Coordinates of C-alpha atoms in Angstrom, one line a residue:
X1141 CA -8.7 -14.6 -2.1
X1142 CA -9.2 -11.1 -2.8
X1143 CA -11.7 -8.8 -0.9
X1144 CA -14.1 -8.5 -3.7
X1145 CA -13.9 -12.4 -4.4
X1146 CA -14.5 -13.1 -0.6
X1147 CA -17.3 -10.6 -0.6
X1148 CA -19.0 -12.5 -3.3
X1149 CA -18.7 -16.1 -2.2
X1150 CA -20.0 -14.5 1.3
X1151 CA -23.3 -13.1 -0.2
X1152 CA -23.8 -16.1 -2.7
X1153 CA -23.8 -18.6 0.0
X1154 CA -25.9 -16.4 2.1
X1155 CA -28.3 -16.8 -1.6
X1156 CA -27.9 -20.6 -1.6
X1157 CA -28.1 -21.5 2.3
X1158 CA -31.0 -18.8 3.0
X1159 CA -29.1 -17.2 5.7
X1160 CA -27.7 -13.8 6.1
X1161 CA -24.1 -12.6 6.7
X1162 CA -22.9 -9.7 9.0
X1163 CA -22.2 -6.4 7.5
X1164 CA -19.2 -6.2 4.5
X1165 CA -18.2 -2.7 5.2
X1166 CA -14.8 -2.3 7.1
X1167 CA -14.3 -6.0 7.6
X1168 CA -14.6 -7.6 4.2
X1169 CA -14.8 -4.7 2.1
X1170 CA -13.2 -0.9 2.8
X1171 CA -16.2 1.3 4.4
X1172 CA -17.0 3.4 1.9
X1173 CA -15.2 2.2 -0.9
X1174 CA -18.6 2.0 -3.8
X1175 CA -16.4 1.2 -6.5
X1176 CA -14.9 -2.5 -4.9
X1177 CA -18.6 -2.7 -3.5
X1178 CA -20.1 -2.3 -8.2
X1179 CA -17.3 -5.2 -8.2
X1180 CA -18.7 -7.4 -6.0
X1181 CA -21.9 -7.0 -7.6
X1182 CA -20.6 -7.5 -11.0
X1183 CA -18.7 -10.7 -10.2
X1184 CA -22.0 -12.0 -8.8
X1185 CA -23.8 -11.1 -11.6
X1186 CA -21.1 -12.7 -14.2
X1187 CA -21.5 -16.2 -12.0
X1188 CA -25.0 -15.6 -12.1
X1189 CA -25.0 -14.9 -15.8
X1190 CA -22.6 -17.8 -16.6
X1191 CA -25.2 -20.3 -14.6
X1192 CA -28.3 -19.8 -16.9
X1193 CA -29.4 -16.4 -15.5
X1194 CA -31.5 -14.2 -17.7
X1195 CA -30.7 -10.8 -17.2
X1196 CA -34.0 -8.7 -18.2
X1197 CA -32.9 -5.1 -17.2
X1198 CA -32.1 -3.0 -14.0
X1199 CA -32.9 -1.0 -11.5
X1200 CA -32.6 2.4 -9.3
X1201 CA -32.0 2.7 -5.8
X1202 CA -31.4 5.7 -3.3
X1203 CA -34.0 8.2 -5.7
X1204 CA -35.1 9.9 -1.8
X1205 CA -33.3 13.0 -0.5
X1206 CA -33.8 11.6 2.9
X1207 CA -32.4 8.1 2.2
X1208 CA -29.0 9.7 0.0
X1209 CA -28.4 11.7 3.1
X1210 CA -29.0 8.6 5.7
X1211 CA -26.7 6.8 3.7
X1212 CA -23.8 10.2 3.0
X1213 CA -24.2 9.5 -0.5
X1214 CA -25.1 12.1 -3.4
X1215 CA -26.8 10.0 -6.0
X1216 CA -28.5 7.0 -6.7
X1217 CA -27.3 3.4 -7.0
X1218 CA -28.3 0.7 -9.0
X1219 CA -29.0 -3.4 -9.3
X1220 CA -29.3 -5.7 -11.8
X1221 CA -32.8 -7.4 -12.7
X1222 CA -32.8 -11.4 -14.0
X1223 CA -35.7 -13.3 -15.6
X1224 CA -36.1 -15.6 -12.5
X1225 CA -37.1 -12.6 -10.4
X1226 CA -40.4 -11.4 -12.2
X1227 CA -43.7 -12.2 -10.7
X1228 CA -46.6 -12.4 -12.2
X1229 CA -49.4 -9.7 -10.4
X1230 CA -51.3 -11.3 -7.4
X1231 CA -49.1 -15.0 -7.4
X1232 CA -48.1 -15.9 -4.5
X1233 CA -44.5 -15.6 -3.5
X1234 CA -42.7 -18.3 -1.9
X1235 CA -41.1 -16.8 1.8
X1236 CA -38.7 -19.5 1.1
X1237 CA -37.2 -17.2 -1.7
X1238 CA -36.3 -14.1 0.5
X1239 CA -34.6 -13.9 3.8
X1240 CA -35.9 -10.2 4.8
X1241 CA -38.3 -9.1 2.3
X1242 CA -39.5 -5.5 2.0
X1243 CA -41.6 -4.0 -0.1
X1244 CA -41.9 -0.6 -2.2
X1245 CA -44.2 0.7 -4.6
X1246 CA -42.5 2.0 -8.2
X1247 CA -43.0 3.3 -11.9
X1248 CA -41.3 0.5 -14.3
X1249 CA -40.5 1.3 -17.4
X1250 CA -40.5 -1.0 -20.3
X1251 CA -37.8 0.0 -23.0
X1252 CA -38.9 0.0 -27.0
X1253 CA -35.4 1.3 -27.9
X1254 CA -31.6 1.5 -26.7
X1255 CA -30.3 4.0 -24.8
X1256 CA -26.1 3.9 -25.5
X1257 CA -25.7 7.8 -24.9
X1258 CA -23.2 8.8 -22.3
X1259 CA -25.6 12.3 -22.1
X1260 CA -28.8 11.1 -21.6
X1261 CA -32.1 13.4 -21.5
X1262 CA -35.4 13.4 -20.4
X1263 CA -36.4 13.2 -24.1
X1264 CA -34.4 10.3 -24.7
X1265 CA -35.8 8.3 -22.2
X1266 CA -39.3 9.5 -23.4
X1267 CA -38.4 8.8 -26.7
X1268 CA -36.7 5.6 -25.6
X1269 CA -39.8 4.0 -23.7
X1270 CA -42.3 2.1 -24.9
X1271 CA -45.1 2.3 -21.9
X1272 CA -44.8 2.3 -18.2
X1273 CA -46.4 0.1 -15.8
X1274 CA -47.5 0.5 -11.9
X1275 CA -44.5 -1.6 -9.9
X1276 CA -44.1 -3.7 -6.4
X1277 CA -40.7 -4.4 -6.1
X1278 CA -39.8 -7.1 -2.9
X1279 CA -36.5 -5.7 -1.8
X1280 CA -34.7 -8.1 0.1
X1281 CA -30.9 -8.1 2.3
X1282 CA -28.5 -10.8 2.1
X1283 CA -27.1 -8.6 5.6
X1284 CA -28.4 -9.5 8.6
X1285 CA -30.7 -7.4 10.1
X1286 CA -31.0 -4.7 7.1
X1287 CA -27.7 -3.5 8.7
X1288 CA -26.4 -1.9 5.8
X1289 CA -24.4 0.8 4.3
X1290 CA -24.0 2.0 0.3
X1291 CA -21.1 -0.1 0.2
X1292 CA -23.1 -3.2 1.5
X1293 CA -26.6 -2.6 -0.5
X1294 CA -24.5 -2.0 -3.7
X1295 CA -22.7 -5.5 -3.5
X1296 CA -25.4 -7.6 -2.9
X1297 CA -27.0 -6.2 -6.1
X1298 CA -28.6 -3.2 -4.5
X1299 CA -30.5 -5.6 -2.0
X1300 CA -32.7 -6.7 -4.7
X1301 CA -35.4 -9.2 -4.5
X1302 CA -38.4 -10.2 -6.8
X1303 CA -40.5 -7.5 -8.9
X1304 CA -44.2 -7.8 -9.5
X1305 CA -45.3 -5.7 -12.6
X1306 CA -48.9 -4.4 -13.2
X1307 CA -50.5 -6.2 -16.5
X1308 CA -52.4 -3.0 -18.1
X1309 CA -49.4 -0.5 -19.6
X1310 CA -49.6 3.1 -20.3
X1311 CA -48.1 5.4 -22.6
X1312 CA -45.6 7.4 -20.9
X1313 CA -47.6 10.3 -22.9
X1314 CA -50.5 9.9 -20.7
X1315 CA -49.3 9.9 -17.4
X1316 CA -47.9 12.7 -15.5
X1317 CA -45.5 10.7 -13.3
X1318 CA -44.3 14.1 -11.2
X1319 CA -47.9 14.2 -10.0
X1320 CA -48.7 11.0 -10.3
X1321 CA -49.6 9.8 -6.3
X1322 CA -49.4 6.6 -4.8
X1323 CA -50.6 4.4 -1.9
X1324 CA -49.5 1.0 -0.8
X1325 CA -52.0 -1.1 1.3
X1326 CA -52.1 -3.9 3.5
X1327 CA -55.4 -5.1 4.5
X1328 CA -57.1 -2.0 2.9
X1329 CA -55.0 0.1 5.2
X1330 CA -52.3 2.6 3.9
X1331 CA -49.1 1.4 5.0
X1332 CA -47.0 3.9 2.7
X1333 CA -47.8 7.0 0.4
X1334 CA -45.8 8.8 -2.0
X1335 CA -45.7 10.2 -5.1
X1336 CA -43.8 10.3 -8.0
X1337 CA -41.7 13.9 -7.0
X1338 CA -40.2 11.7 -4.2
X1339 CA -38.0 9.8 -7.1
X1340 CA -35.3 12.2 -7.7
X1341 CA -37.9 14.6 -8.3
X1342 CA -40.0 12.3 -11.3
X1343 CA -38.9 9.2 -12.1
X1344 CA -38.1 10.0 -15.6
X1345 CA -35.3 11.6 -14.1
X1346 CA -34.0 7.8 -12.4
X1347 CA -34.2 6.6 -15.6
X1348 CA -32.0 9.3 -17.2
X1349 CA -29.7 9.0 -14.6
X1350 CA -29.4 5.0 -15.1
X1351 CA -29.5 5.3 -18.5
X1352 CA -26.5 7.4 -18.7
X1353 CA -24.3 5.5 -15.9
X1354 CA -25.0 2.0 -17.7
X1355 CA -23.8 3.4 -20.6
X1356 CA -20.5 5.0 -19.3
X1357 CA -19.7 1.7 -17.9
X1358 CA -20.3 -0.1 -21.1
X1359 CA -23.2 -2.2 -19.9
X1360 CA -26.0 -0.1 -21.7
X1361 CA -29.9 -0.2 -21.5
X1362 CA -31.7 -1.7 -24.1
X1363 CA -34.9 -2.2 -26.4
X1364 CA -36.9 -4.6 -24.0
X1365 CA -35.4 -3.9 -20.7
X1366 CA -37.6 -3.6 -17.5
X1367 CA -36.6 -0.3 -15.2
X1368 CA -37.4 -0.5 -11.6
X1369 CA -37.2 3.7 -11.7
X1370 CA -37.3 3.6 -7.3
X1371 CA -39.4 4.1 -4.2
X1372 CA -42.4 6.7 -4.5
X1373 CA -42.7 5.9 -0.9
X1374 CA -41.2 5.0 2.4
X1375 CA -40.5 0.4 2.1
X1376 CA -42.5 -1.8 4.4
X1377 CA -41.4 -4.7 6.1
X1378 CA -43.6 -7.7 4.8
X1379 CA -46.0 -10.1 7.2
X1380 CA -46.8 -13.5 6.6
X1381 CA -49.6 -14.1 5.0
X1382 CA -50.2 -10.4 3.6
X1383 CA -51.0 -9.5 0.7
X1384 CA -49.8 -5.4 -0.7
X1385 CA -51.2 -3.6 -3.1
X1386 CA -49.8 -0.2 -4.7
X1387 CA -52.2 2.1 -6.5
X1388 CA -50.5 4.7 -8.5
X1389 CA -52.8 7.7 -10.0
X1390 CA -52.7 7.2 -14.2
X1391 CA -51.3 3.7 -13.6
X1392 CA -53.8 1.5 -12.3
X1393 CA -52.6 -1.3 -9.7
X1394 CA -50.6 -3.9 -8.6
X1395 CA -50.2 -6.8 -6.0
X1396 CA -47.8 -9.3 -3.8
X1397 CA -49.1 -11.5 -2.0
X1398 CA -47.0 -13.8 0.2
X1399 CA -47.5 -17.4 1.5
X1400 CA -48.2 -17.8 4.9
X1401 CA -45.1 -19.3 7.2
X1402 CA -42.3 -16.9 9.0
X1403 CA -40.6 -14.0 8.3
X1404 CA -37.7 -11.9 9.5

């Protein structure tokens, strides 16, 4: 079995049996070897694919400064989105679905026309999008105890978890997303503020960026697809029973709520 096939089997059993593996870098996979850890993910995402999984767009990882230089790396990173992993605002989530969950709030951004340029501009992805929508993505780790590198959050598909969208879009036109602030709150306390400078300087920008790399690899955005654009603020671990809500200025609102029982 080859590296990338043993690093696959490892993180979809830790999928199917609900618990997590140790770290891939330098003993499964090479430590900083990104492009065996985008193979990893991709084989996972053909099984996936090949076992019913609707695959409903992506998203962007790594848009903060400070994370890039935590993690030595010099540009984003990216995951695949399925079907299965949408949930609707305010339903609750099953804690049986995740293993480490985490939560962020974003900008998504709801395609109304391909993007298959290998030089992607802003005005392409304005062009390109139909409206935007306030975001809660659950981030999650199939490594134990978050204890991750690029090379480990890339193969297990950017640590990806479930994605809660808001239900009242905006035209992209109306909102200045550079500006645009945002709060995520537990219990009507702010557990995380940001704004939308902290994504690679506006998440328009993420887009662009995602845009352009899907399409160098062949695997292109498209009319329809859902972007997770990244963080506009620092990820929270989640508590049982809690329910987050992220308030982004020009988009309205959004919520997770989780079922009471343990967490990690």
């Amino acid at each position: 079995m080859t590296d990338v096939a043993r690093a696959a089997t490892l993180l979809r059993t830790a999928y199917e049996t609900g618990k997590p593996v140790p770290p891939l870098r330098g003993e499964v996979l090479p430590a900083g070897d990104v492009d065996a850890a985008y193979q990893v993910q991709r084989a996972q995402v053909v099984a996936w694919e090949a076992a019913g999984r609707r695959r409903v767009g992506a998203k962007v990882g790594l848009t903060s400064a400070a994370v890039q230089q935590a993690f030595g790396v010099f540009q984003p990173d990216f995951g695949v989105l399925f079907a299965d992993m949408a949930v609707p605002d305010g339903a609750e989530i099953d804690r049986g679905r995740l293993l480490q969950p985490r939560v962020e709030a974003e900008v998504a951004f709801v395609l109304g026309a391909d993007l298959p340029f290998e030089r992607v501009t802003v005005a392409d992805v304005i062009r390109a999008t139909d409206h935007v929508l306030p975001a809660i993505e659950v981030v999650d780790s199939r490594i134990a105890g978050w204890d991750i590198s690029i090379v480990d959050t890339v193969a297990d598909n950017a640590s990806s978890g479930l994605f809660v969208l808001g239900d009242q879009p905006r035209r992209l036109s109306d909102v200045d997303l550079r500006l645009a602030g945002m709060v995520l709150e537990h219990a009507g306390e702010p557990v995380s503020v940001g704004a939308g400078a902290a994504c690679l300087g506006n998440p328009v920008h993420a887009v662009a960026w995602l845009a352009q790399t899907l399409a160098v690899a062949g695997a292109p955005l498209v009319a329809g697809d859902v972007v997770l654009s990244g963080a506009l603020g620092p990820m929270v671990p989640v508590t049982a029973g809690a329910a987050y809500e992220a308030r982004i200025s020009g988009l309205g609102s959004v919520r997770a709520c989780f079922e009471v029982g343990e967490t990690a």
